Amino acid sequence: MDLPEENVADYPRPPAIEPFAGHIRVWFAGLLVAETQISHRILETFHPPTYYLPRAAFFPGVLVDSGGRQTTCEWKGVARYFDLVANGRTAPRIAWSYPDPTAAFHAIADAVAIYAEPLDRIEIDDIAVLPQPGNFYGGWVTPNVKGPIKGAPGTLHW
C-alpha cells in the first residue's frame, strides 16, 4: 500500500488527531515488540506524524515504567515515560503515554508513542520509518512526508 503524500507545512497548529488503520510493526533487540493495525496519529505543523499505539499492541513485559519522569505538553497534558526492554537490552525513556490527556486528545488515553531511534526498525504498511531529526521530538518520517521538518539543528524554536 502506498501512503498518500503529505506536507508537514499543511498540518495544523494546534495539532489534530486522527485514527490510523495502517499496519505498524516495531522491532527492538532483534525481536518484534509491538504490532497493530489500530492507532492514532497526531499531526502538528512542521512535524512528521507521531503515532500512538494501543498498549495491547506491545508484547507483554516489553514496556517498563521508567520511574516517575513526566513532561507536559501544552496540547495533550502530562506524559509519563517507559523503558523498552527486550532480549537483555533496555532503551530508557523511549516511549510515553498520556494517562489523562486533555479532552481534545482523549482518544490517545494510555496509548503509547515511541521514538524511532534507537529501535532496530519500525514499519508502516511495510515501509521503513526514519526518526524525526534532532532526538527531541517523536515523529516518524516516511517517504511520503514532505516539507521542512522541525527538529534538526536550528529548527528547535520555529
Coordinates of N, CA and C in Angstrom, one line a residue:
M1 N 0.8 -1.2 0.0 CA 0.0 0.0 0.0 C 0.9 1.2 0.0
D2 N 0.6 2.2 -0.9 CA 1.3 3.4 -0.9 C 0.7 4.4 0.0
L3 N 1.5 5.1 0.8 CA 0.9 6.1 1.7 C 0.8 7.4 0.9
P4 N -0.3 8.2 1.1 CA -0.5 9.4 0.3 C 0.5 10.5 0.7
E5 N 0.9 11.3 -0.3 CA 1.9 12.4 0.0 C 1.2 13.4 0.9
E6 N 2.0 13.8 1.9 CA 1.6 14.8 2.9 C 2.7 15.8 3.0
N7 N 2.3 17.1 3.3 CA 3.3 18.1 3.5 C 3.1 18.6 4.9
V8 N 4.2 18.6 5.8 CA 4.1 18.9 7.2 C 3.7 20.4 7.4
A9 N 3.9 21.2 6.4 CA 3.5 22.6 6.5 C 2.0 22.8 6.4
D10 N 1.3 21.8 5.9 CA -0.1 21.8 5.9 C -0.8 21.3 7.1
Y11 N 0.0 20.7 8.0 CA -0.6 20.2 9.3 C -1.0 21.4 10.2
P12 N -2.0 21.2 11.0 CA -2.5 22.3 11.8 C -1.7 22.6 13.1
R13 N -1.9 23.8 13.6 CA -1.5 24.1 15.0 C -2.6 24.9 15.6
P14 N -3.2 24.5 16.7 CA -2.8 23.3 17.5 C -3.0 22.0 16.7
P15 N -2.3 21.0 17.2 CA -2.3 19.7 16.4 C -3.7 19.1 16.3
A16 N -3.8 18.2 15.3 CA -5.0 17.4 15.1 C -4.7 16.0 15.4
I17 N -5.8 15.2 15.8 CA -5.6 13.8 16.0 C -6.5 13.1 15.0
E18 N -6.1 12.0 14.5 CA -6.9 11.2 13.6 C -6.6 9.7 13.7
P19 N -7.6 8.9 13.6 CA -7.4 7.4 13.6 C -6.6 7.0 12.4
F20 N -5.8 5.9 12.6 CA -5.0 5.4 11.6 C -5.1 3.9 11.6
A21 N -5.3 3.3 10.4 CA -5.6 1.8 10.3 C -4.4 1.1 9.6
G22 N -3.3 1.8 9.4 CA -2.2 1.1 8.8 C -1.5 0.0 9.7
H23 N -0.8 -0.9 9.0 CA -0.2 -2.0 9.8 C 1.2 -1.5 10.3
I24 N 1.3 -1.4 11.6 CA 2.5 -0.9 12.3 C 3.2 -2.0 13.0
R25 N 4.5 -2.1 12.7 CA 5.3 -3.1 13.4 C 6.6 -2.5 14.0
V26 N 7.0 -2.9 15.2 CA 8.2 -2.3 15.9 C 9.1 -3.4 16.3
W27 N 10.4 -3.3 15.9 CA 11.4 -4.3 16.3 C 12.5 -3.6 17.2
F28 N 12.9 -4.3 18.2 CA 14.0 -3.9 19.1 C 14.7 -5.1 19.6
A29 N 16.0 -5.0 19.7 CA 16.9 -6.1 20.1 C 16.6 -7.4 19.4
G30 N 16.4 -7.3 18.1 CA 16.1 -8.4 17.3 C 14.8 -9.1 17.4
L31 N 13.9 -8.5 18.2 CA 12.5 -9.0 18.4 C 11.4 -8.1 17.9
L32 N 10.4 -8.7 17.4 CA 9.2 -7.9 17.2 C 8.5 -7.6 18.6
V33 N 8.4 -6.3 18.9 CA 8.0 -5.9 20.3 C 6.6 -5.3 20.3
A34 N 6.1 -4.9 19.1 CA 4.7 -4.3 19.0 C 4.2 -4.5 17.6
E35 N 2.9 -4.7 17.5 CA 2.2 -4.8 16.2 C 0.8 -4.4 16.4
T36 N 0.3 -3.6 15.4 CA -1.1 -3.2 15.4 C -1.6 -2.7 14.1
Q37 N -2.9 -2.7 13.9 CA -3.5 -2.1 12.7 C -4.5 -1.0 13.2
I38 N -4.4 -0.7 14.5 CA -5.3 0.3 15.1 C -4.5 1.3 15.9
S39 N -4.4 2.5 15.5 CA -3.6 3.5 16.2 C -4.2 4.9 15.9
H40 N -3.6 5.9 16.4 CA -3.9 7.3 16.1 C -2.6 8.1 15.7
R41 N -2.8 9.1 14.9 CA -1.7 10.0 14.6 C -2.0 11.4 15.1
I42 N -1.0 12.0 15.6 CA -1.0 13.4 15.9 C -0.3 14.2 14.8
L43 N -1.0 15.2 14.2 CA -0.4 15.9 13.1 C -0.3 17.4 13.6
E44 N 1.0 17.9 13.6 CA 1.3 19.2 14.0 C 2.2 19.9 13.0
T45 N 2.0 21.2 12.7 CA 2.7 21.9 11.8 C 4.2 21.7 11.9
F46 N 4.9 21.3 10.8 CA 6.3 21.1 10.6 C 6.8 19.9 11.4
H47 N 6.0 19.0 11.9 CA 6.4 17.8 12.5 C 5.9 16.6 11.6
P48 N 6.6 15.5 11.5 CA 6.1 14.3 10.9 C 5.1 13.8 11.9
P49 N 4.2 12.9 11.5 CA 3.2 12.4 12.4 C 3.8 11.6 13.6
T50 N 3.2 11.8 14.7 CA 3.5 11.0 15.9 C 2.4 9.9 16.0
Y51 N 2.8 8.7 16.1 CA 1.8 7.6 16.1 C 1.6 7.1 17.6
Y52 N 0.4 6.9 18.0 CA 0.1 6.4 19.3 C -0.6 5.0 19.1
L53 N 0.1 4.0 19.7 CA -0.4 2.6 19.5 C -1.1 2.2 20.8
P54 N -2.1 1.4 20.7 CA -2.7 0.9 22.0 C -1.7 0.1 22.8
R55 N -1.8 0.2 24.1 CA -0.9 -0.6 25.0 C -0.9 -2.1 24.6
A56 N -2.0 -2.6 24.2 CA -2.1 -4.0 23.9 C -1.3 -4.4 22.6
A57 N -0.9 -3.4 21.9 CA 0.0 -3.6 20.7 C 1.4 -4.1 21.1
F58 N 1.8 -3.8 22.3 CA 3.1 -4.1 22.8 C 3.1 -5.5 23.5
F59 N 4.0 -6.3 23.1 CA 4.1 -7.6 23.7 C 4.3 -7.6 25.2
P60 N 3.8 -8.5 26.0 CA 3.9 -8.5 27.4 C 5.3 -8.3 27.9
G61 N 5.5 -7.4 28.9 CA 6.8 -7.3 29.5 C 7.8 -6.3 28.9
V62 N 7.5 -5.8 27.7 CA 8.5 -5.0 27.0 C 8.4 -3.6 27.4
L63 N 7.3 -3.1 27.9 CA 7.2 -1.7 28.4 C 7.3 -1.7 29.9
V64 N 8.3 -0.9 30.5 CA 8.5 -0.9 31.9 C 8.5 0.6 32.3
D65 N 7.7 0.9 33.3 CA 7.6 2.3 33.8 C 9.0 2.8 34.1
S66 N 9.4 4.0 33.6 CA 10.7 4.5 33.8 C 10.9 5.3 35.0
G67 N 10.0 5.2 36.0 CA 10.3 5.7 37.3 C 10.0 7.2 37.6
G68 N 8.8 7.6 37.1 CA 8.3 8.9 37.5 C 8.6 10.0 36.6
R69 N 9.4 9.9 35.6 CA 9.7 11.1 34.7 C 8.4 11.5 34.1
Q70 N 8.1 12.8 34.1 CA 6.9 13.3 33.4 C 7.3 14.6 32.7
T71 N 6.6 14.9 31.6 CA 6.7 16.1 30.9 C 5.3 16.6 30.6
T72 N 5.1 17.9 30.3 CA 3.8 18.4 30.0 C 3.8 19.0 28.6
C73 N 2.8 18.6 27.8 CA 2.6 19.1 26.5 C 1.4 20.1 26.6
E74 N 1.6 21.3 26.1 CA 0.5 22.3 26.2 C -0.8 21.9 25.5
W75 N -0.8 20.9 24.6 CA -2.0 20.4 24.0 C -2.5 19.2 24.6
K76 N -1.7 18.2 24.9 CA -2.1 16.9 25.3 C -2.2 16.7 26.9
G77 N -1.4 17.4 27.6 CA -1.4 17.2 29.1 C 0.0 16.6 29.6
V78 N -0.1 15.9 30.6 CA 1.0 15.3 31.3 C 1.3 13.9 30.8
A79 N 2.6 13.7 30.3 CA 3.0 12.4 29.8 C 3.9 11.7 30.8
R80 N 3.7 10.4 30.8 CA 4.6 9.5 31.6 C 5.5 8.7 30.7
Y81 N 6.6 8.2 31.1 CA 7.6 7.6 30.2 C 7.8 6.1 30.6
F82 N 8.2 5.4 29.5 CA 8.5 3.9 29.7 C 9.9 3.6 29.1
D83 N 10.5 2.6 29.7 CA 11.7 2.0 29.0 C 11.2 0.8 28.2
L84 N 11.9 0.5 27.2 CA 11.6 -0.7 26.3 C 12.7 -1.7 26.6
V85 N 12.2 -2.9 27.0 CA 13.1 -4.0 27.5 C 12.9 -5.2 26.6
A86 N 13.9 -5.7 26.0 CA 13.8 -7.0 25.2 C 15.1 -7.6 25.0
N87 N 15.2 -8.9 25.1 CA 16.4 -9.7 24.7 C 17.6 -9.2 25.5
G88 N 17.4 -8.8 26.7 CA 18.6 -8.3 27.6 C 19.0 -6.9 27.3
R89 N 18.3 -6.2 26.5 CA 18.6 -4.8 26.2 C 17.5 -3.9 26.7
T90 N 17.9 -2.6 27.1 CA 17.0 -1.6 27.5 C 17.2 -0.3 26.8
A91 N 16.1 0.2 26.3 CA 16.1 1.6 25.7 C 15.4 2.5 26.7
P92 N 16.1 3.3 27.5 CA 15.5 4.1 28.5 C 14.6 5.2 28.0
R93 N 13.5 5.4 28.6 CA 12.6 6.5 28.3 C 12.3 6.7 26.8
I94 N 12.1 5.6 26.1 CA 11.9 5.7 24.7 C 10.4 5.8 24.3
A95 N 9.5 5.5 25.2 CA 8.1 5.6 24.9 C 7.4 6.4 26.0
W96 N 6.2 6.9 25.6 CA 5.5 7.8 26.5 C 4.0 7.6 26.2
S97 N 3.2 8.0 27.2 CA 1.7 8.0 27.1 C 1.1 9.1 27.9
Y98 N -0.1 9.4 27.6 CA -0.9 10.4 28.4 C -2.0 9.7 29.1
P99 N -1.9 9.3 30.4 CA -2.9 8.6 31.1 C -4.2 9.4 31.2
D100 N -4.1 10.7 31.3 CA -5.3 11.5 31.4 C -5.1 12.8 30.5
P101 N -5.2 12.6 29.2 CA -5.0 13.7 28.3 C -6.1 14.7 28.4
T102 N -5.9 15.9 27.8 CA -6.9 16.9 27.6 C -8.1 16.3 26.8
A103 N -9.2 17.0 26.9 CA -10.4 16.4 26.2 C -10.2 16.3 24.7
A104 N -9.5 17.2 24.1 CA -9.3 17.1 22.6 C -8.5 15.9 22.2
F105 N -7.8 15.3 23.2 CA -6.9 14.1 22.8 C -7.3 12.9 23.6
H106 N -8.6 12.8 24.1 CA -9.0 11.7 24.9 C -8.8 10.3 24.2
A107 N -8.8 10.3 22.9 CA -8.7 9.1 22.1 C -7.3 8.4 22.3
I108 N -6.3 9.2 22.8 CA -5.0 8.5 23.0 C -4.7 8.2 24.5
A109 N -5.7 8.3 25.3 CA -5.5 8.0 26.7 C -4.9 6.6 26.9
D110 N -3.7 6.5 27.5 CA -3.0 5.3 27.7 C -2.4 4.6 26.5
A111 N -2.6 5.2 25.3 CA -1.9 4.7 24.1 C -0.4 5.1 24.2
V112 N 0.4 4.5 23.5 CA 1.9 4.6 23.7 C 2.5 5.1 22.4
A113 N 3.3 6.2 22.4 CA 4.1 6.6 21.3 C 5.5 6.2 21.6
I114 N 6.3 6.1 20.6 CA 7.7 5.6 20.8 C 8.6 6.2 19.8
Y115 N 9.8 6.6 20.3 CA 10.8 7.2 19.4 C 11.3 6.1 18.5
A116 N 11.6 6.5 17.2 CA 12.1 5.5 16.2 C 13.5 5.2 16.5
E117 N 14.3 6.0 17.1 CA 15.7 5.7 17.4 C 15.8 5.5 18.9
P118 N 16.4 4.5 19.4 CA 17.4 3.5 18.8 C 16.8 2.2 18.4
L119 N 15.6 2.1 17.9 CA 15.0 0.9 17.6 C 15.6 0.2 16.4
D120 N 15.5 -1.1 16.2 CA 16.0 -1.8 15.1 C 15.3 -1.3 13.8
R121 N 14.0 -1.2 13.9 CA 13.1 -0.9 12.7 C 11.7 -0.7 13.2
I122 N 11.1 0.3 12.5 CA 9.6 0.5 12.6 C 9.1 0.5 11.1
E123 N 8.0 -0.2 10.9 CA 7.4 -0.2 9.6 C 5.9 0.2 9.7
I124 N 5.5 1.0 8.7 CA 4.1 1.3 8.5 C 3.8 0.8 7.1
D125 N 2.9 -0.2 7.1 CA 2.5 -0.9 5.8 C 3.7 -1.3 5.0
D126 N 4.7 -1.9 5.7 CA 5.9 -2.5 5.2 C 6.9 -1.4 4.7
I127 N 6.6 -0.1 5.0 CA 7.5 1.0 4.7 C 8.3 1.4 5.9
A128 N 9.6 1.4 5.8 CA 10.5 1.7 6.9 C 10.4 3.2 7.3
V129 N 10.4 3.4 8.6 CA 10.2 4.7 9.2 C 11.6 5.2 9.6
L130 N 11.9 6.5 9.5 CA 13.0 7.2 10.0 C 12.6 8.0 11.1
P131 N 13.6 8.3 12.1 CA 13.2 9.1 13.2 C 13.1 10.6 12.8
Q132 N 12.3 11.4 13.5 CA 12.3 12.8 13.3 C 13.7 13.3 13.7
P133 N 14.3 14.2 12.9 CA 15.6 14.7 13.2 C 15.7 15.3 14.6
G134 N 16.8 15.3 15.2 CA 17.1 16.0 16.4 C 17.0 15.3 17.7
N135 N 16.5 14.1 17.8 CA 16.4 13.3 19.0 C 15.6 14.0 20.1
F136 N 14.7 14.9 19.8 CA 13.8 15.6 20.8 C 12.4 15.2 20.6
Y137 N 11.9 15.3 19.3 CA 10.5 15.0 19.0 C 10.4 13.6 18.6
G138 N 9.1 13.1 18.7 CA 8.9 11.6 18.4 C 8.2 11.3 17.1
G139 N 8.3 12.2 16.1 CA 7.6 11.9 14.9 C 8.3 10.8 14.1
W140 N 7.5 10.2 13.2 CA 8.1 9.2 12.3 C 8.1 9.7 10.9
V141 N 9.2 9.7 10.2 CA 9.3 10.2 8.8 C 9.2 9.0 7.9
T142 N 8.3 9.1 6.9 CA 8.2 8.1 5.8 C 8.4 8.8 4.5
P143 N 8.7 8.1 3.4 CA 9.0 8.8 2.2 C 7.9 9.7 1.6
N144 N 6.7 9.5 2.1 CA 5.5 10.4 1.6 C 5.4 11.7 2.3
V145 N 6.2 11.8 3.4 CA 6.1 13.1 4.3 C 7.1 14.1 3.7
K146 N 6.6 15.2 3.3 CA 7.4 16.2 2.7 C 7.4 17.5 3.5
G147 N 8.3 18.5 3.1 CA 8.3 19.8 3.7 C 9.4 19.9 4.7
P148 N 9.6 21.1 5.3 CA 10.6 21.4 6.3 C 10.2 20.8 7.6
I149 N 11.0 19.9 8.1 CA 10.7 19.1 9.3 C 11.4 19.7 10.5
K150 N 10.7 20.1 11.5 CA 11.3 20.6 12.7 C 12.1 19.5 13.5
G151 N 13.2 19.9 14.1 CA 14.0 19.0 14.9 C 15.4 19.0 14.6
A152 N 15.8 19.3 13.4 CA 17.2 19.4 13.1 C 17.9 20.6 13.7
P153 N 19.2 20.7 13.8 CA 19.8 21.9 14.4 C 19.3 23.2 13.7
G154 N 19.0 24.1 14.6 CA 18.5 25.4 14.1 C 17.0 25.5 13.9
T155 N 16.3 24.4 14.2 CA 14.8 24.4 14.0 C 14.0 24.2 15.3
L156 N 14.7 24.2 16.4 CA 14.0 23.9 17.7 C 13.0 24.9 18.0
H157 N 13.2 26.2 17.7 CA 12.2 27.2 18.2 C 11.5 27.8 17.1
W158 N 11.1 27.1 16.0 CA 10.3 27.6 15.0 C 9.0 28.0 15.5

